[in-house]
Each structure stands twice: as structure tokens, then as C-alpha cells.
PDB file of C-alpha atoms in Angstrom:
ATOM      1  CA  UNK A   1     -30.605  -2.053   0.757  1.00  0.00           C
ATOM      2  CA  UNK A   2     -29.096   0.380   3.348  1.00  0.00           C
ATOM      3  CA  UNK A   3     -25.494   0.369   4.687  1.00  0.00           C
ATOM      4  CA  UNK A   4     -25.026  -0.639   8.091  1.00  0.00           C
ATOM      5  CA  UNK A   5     -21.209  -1.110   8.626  1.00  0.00           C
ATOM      6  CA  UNK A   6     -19.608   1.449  10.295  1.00  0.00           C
ATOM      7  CA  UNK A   7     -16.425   1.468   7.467  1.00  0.00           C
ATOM      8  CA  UNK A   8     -17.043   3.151   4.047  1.00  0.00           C
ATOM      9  CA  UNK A   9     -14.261   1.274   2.187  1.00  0.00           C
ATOM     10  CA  UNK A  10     -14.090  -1.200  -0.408  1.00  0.00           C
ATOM     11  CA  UNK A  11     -13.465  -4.009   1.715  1.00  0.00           C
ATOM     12  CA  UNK A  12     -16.048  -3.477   4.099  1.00  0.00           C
ATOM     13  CA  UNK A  13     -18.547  -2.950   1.272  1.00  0.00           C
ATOM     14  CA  UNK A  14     -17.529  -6.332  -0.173  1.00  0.00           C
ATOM     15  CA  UNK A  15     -18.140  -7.598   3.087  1.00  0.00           C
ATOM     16  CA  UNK A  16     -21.186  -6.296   4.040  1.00  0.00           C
ATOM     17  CA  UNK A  17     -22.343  -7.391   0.312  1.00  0.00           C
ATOM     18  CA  UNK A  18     -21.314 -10.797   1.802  1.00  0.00           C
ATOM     19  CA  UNK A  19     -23.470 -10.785   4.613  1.00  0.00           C
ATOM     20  CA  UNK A  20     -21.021  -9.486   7.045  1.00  0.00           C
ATOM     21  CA  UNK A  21     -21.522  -6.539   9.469  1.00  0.00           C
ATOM     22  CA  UNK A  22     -18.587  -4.913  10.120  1.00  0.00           C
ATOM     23  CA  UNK A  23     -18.356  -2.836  13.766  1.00  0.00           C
ATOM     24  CA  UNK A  24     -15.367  -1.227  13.102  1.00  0.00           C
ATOM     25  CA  UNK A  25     -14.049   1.199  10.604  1.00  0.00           C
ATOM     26  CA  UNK A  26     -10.511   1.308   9.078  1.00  0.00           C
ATOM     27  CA  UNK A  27      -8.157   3.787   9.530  1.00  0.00           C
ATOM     28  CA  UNK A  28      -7.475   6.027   6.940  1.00  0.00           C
ATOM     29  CA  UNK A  29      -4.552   8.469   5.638  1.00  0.00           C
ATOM     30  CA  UNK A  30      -5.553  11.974   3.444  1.00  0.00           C
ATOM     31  CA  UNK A  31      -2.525  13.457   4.359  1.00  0.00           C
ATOM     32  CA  UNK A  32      -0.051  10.311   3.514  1.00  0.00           C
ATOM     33  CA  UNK A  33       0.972   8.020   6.575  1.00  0.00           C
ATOM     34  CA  UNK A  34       2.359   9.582   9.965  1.00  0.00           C
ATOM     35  CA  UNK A  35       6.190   9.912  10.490  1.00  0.00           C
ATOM     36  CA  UNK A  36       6.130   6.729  13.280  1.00  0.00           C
ATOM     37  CA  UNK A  37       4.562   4.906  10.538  1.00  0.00           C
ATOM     38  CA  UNK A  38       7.053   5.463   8.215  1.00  0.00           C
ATOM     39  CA  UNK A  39      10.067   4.931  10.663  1.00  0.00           C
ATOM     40  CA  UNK A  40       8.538   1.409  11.268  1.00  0.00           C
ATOM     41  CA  UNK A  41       8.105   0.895   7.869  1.00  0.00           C
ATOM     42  CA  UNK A  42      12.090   1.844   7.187  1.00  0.00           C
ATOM     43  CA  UNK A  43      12.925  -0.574  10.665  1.00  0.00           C
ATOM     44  CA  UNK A  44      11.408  -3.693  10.130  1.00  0.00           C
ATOM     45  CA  UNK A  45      11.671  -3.727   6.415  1.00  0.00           C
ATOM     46  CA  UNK A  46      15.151  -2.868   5.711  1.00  0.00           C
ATOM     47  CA  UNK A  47      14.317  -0.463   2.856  1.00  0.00           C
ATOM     48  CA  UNK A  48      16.927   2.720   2.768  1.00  0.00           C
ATOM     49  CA  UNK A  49      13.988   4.998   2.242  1.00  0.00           C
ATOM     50  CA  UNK A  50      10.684   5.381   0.388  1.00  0.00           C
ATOM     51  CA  UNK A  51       9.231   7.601  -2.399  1.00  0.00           C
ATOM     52  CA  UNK A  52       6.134   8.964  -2.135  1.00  0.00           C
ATOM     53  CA  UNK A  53       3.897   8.840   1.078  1.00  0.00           C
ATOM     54  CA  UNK A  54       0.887  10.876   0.068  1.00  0.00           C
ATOM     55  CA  UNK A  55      -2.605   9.870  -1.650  1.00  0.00           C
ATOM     56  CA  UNK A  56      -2.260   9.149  -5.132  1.00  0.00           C
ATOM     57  CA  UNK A  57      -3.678   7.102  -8.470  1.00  0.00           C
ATOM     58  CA  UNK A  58      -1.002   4.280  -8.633  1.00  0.00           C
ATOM     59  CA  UNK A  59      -0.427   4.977 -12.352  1.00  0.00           C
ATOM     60  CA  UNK A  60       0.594   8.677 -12.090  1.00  0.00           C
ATOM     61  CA  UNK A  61       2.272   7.910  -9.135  1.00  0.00           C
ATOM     62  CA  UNK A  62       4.693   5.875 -11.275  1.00  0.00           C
ATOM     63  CA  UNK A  63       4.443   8.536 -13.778  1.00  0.00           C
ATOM     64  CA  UNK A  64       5.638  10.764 -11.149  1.00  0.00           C
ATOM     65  CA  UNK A  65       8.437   9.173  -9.153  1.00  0.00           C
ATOM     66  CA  UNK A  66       9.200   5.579 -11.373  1.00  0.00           C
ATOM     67  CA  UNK A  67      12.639   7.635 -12.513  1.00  0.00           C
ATOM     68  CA  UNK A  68      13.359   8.479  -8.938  1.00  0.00           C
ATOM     69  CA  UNK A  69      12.534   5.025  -8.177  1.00  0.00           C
ATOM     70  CA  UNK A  70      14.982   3.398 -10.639  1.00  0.00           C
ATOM     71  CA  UNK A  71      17.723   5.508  -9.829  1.00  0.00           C
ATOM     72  CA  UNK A  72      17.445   5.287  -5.851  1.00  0.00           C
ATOM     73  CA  UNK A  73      16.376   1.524  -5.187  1.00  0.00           C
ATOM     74  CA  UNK A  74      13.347   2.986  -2.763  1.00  0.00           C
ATOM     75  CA  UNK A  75       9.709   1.715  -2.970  1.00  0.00           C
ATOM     76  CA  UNK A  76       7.533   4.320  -3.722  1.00  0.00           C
ATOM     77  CA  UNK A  77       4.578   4.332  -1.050  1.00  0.00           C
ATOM     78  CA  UNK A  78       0.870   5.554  -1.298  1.00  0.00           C
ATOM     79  CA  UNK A  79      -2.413   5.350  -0.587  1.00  0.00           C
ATOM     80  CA  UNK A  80      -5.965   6.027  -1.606  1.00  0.00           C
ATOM     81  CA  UNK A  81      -9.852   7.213  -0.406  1.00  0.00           C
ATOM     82  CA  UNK A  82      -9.548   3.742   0.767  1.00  0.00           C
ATOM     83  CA  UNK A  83      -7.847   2.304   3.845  1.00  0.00           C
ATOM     84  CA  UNK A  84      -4.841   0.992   1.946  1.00  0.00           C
ATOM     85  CA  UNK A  85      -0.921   1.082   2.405  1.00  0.00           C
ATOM     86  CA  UNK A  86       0.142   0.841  -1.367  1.00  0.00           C
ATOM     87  CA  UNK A  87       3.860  -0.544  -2.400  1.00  0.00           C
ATOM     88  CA  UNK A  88       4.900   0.337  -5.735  1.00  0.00           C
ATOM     89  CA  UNK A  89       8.240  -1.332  -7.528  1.00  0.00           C
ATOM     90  CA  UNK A  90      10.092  -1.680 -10.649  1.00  0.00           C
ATOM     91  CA  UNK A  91      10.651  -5.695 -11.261  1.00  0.00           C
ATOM     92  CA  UNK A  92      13.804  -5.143 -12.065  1.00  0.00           C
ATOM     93  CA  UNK A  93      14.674  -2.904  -9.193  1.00  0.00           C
ATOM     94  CA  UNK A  94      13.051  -4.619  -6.076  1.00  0.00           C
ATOM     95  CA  UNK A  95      12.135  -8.250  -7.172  1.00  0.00           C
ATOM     96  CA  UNK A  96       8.657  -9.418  -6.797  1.00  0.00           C
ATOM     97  CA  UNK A  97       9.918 -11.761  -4.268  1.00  0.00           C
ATOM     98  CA  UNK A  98      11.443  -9.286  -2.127  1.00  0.00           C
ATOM     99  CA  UNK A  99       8.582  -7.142  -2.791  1.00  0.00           C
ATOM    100  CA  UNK A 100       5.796  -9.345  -1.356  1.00  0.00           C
ATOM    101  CA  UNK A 101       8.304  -9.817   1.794  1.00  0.00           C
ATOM    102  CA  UNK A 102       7.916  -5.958   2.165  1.00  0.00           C
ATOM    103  CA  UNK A 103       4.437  -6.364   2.180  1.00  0.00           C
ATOM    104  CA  UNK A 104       4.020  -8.542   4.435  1.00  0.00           C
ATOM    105  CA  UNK A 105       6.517  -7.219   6.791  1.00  0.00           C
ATOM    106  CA  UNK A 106       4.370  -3.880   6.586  1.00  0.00           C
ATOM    107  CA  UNK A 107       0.881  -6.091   6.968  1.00  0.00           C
ATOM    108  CA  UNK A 108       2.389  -7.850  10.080  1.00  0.00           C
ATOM    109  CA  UNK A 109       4.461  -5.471  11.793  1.00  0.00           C
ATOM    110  CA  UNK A 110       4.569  -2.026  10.278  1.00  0.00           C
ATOM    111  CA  UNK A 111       0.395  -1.425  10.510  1.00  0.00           C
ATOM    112  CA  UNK A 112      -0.040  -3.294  13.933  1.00  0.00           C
ATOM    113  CA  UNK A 113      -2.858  -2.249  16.331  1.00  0.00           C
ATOM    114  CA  UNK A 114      -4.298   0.423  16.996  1.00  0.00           C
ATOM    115  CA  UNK A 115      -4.055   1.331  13.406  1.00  0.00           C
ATOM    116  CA  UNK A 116      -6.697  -0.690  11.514  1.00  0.00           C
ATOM    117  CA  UNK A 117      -6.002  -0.763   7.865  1.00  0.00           C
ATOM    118  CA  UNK A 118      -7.490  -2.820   5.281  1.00  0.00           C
ATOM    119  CA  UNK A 119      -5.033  -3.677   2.709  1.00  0.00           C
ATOM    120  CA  UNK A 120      -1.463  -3.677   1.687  1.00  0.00           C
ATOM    121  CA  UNK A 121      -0.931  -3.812  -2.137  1.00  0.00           C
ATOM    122  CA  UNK A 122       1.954  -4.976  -4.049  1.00  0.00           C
ATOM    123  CA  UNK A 123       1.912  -2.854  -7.419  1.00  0.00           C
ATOM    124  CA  UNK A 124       4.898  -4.110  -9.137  1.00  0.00           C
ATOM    125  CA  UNK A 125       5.452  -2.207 -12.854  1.00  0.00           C
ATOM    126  CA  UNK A 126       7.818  -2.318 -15.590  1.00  0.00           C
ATOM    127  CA  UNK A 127       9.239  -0.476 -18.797  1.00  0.00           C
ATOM    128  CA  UNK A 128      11.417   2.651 -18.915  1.00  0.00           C
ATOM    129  CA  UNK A 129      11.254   6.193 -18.388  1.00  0.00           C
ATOM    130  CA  UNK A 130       7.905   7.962 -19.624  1.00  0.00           C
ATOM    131  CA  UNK A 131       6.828   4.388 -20.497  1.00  0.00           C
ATOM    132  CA  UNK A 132       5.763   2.490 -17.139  1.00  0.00           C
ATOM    133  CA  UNK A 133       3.293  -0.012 -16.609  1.00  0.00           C
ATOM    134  CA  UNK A 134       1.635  -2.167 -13.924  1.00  0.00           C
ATOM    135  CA  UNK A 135       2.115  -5.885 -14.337  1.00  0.00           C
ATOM    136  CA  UNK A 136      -0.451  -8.748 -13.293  1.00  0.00           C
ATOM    137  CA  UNK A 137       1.577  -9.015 -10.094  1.00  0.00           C
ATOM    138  CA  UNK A 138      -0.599  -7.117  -8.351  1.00  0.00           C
ATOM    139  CA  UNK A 139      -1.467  -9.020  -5.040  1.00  0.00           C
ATOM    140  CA  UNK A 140      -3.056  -8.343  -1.222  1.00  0.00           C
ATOM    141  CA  UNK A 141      -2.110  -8.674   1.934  1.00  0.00           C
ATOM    142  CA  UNK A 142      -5.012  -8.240   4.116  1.00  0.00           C
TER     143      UNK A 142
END
């Protein structure tokens, strides 16, 4: 039982649990996403402008910026250890429709070669100020 993917993520060790080697590794973001990133994330999506951008634990996160969030209509962005480009939203605010469209406009377009990342995450949550909470909406794109 030794590792023998090159990645160190989740995904690759649920792979390589699998069976699969993986050859590559996934790109990852300690410092929050570069500024092209973002632009192409404000360009293809059609999102005004974005909370966040840094590494973070999703529920503090909301903690953090859910107010911000509420008041200004923008997705709060972040990411993790992991190779992930996390999308955090108020049901109320940006619909989980229109949230999983963001997604997958950022999966598709926004994250497109050479970057290499694993996941995009919808984390929709709900409530009111000092009170948010995730939902069961929760879903990949990968």
C-alpha cells in the first residue's frame, strides 16, 4: 500500500483507491486563483464580481462574507488544500439553477487547459445573517 500517482488530492486518491494511476497532478491555488482566472471567470459567466478568492473552510467563508454576499448579488469564490474552484451562494440570491450554470461555465471554459483542476463545487446555503447554512445542494462538476 504505497502511493504511486503523481497528484496528492482527494480525487486522485479516490482514484488510485480505484485502481487508477494517475500521471498527472492537478493544479493547485494557496494564494487564491490568478487575476486571468478571475477575469475569465467574470467574462464567460456574466457574474458582476465575486467575493472571496482565497483558501478557505466553506462554512466560515459564509460566516465571513454571506452578508456581503446578500447585499451585492456576487458569488463568493474559494478554494482548498485540494485542487478545487469552490462557488458559494445564497438560494435566494443566485438560484440553484443559475448556480450550477456558473459552474459549469467555470468547469468548461473558465479552468480550460493548461490549468488542470479537479473539481468545481456548487455550495449553495441559506438562513440570515450570523445564521447560515449549507444545504444538500451541494454538487460536482468534474
Amino acid at each position: 500500500m504505497k502511493e504511486i500517482s503523481k497528484g496528492k488530492d482527494s480525487t486522485t486518491g479516490h482514484w488510485e483507491i480505484g485502481g487508477i494511476y494517475v500521471d498527472i497532478d492537478f493544479s493547485y491555488f494557496p494564494n487564491g486563483f490568478p487575476k486571468n482566472v478571475m477575469d475569465n471567470f467574470i467574462k464567460y459567466t456574466g457574474c458582476k464580481g465575486f467575493l472571496g478568492n482565497k483558501p478557505a473552510s466553506g462554512t466560515e467563508i459564509i460566516k465571513e462574507l454571506g452578508d456581503q454576499h446578500v447585499k451585492t448579488g456576487f458569488p463568493i469564490i474559494y478554494t482548498s488544500a485540494d485542487s478545487v474552484f469552490q462557488i458559494a451562494a445564497h438560494e435566494e440570491i443566485i438560484s440553484i439553477k443559475r448556480l450550477y450554470e456558473i459552474c459549469s461555465i467555470t468547469r468548461e471554459k473558465v479552468l480550460a487547459y493548461p490549468l488542470v483542476v479537479g473539481r468545481v463545487i456548487a455550495r449553495p446555503f441559506i438562513g440570515n445573517s450570523g445564521g447560515y447554512i449549507r444545504t444538500t445542494n451541494r454538487k460536482d462538476f468534474q
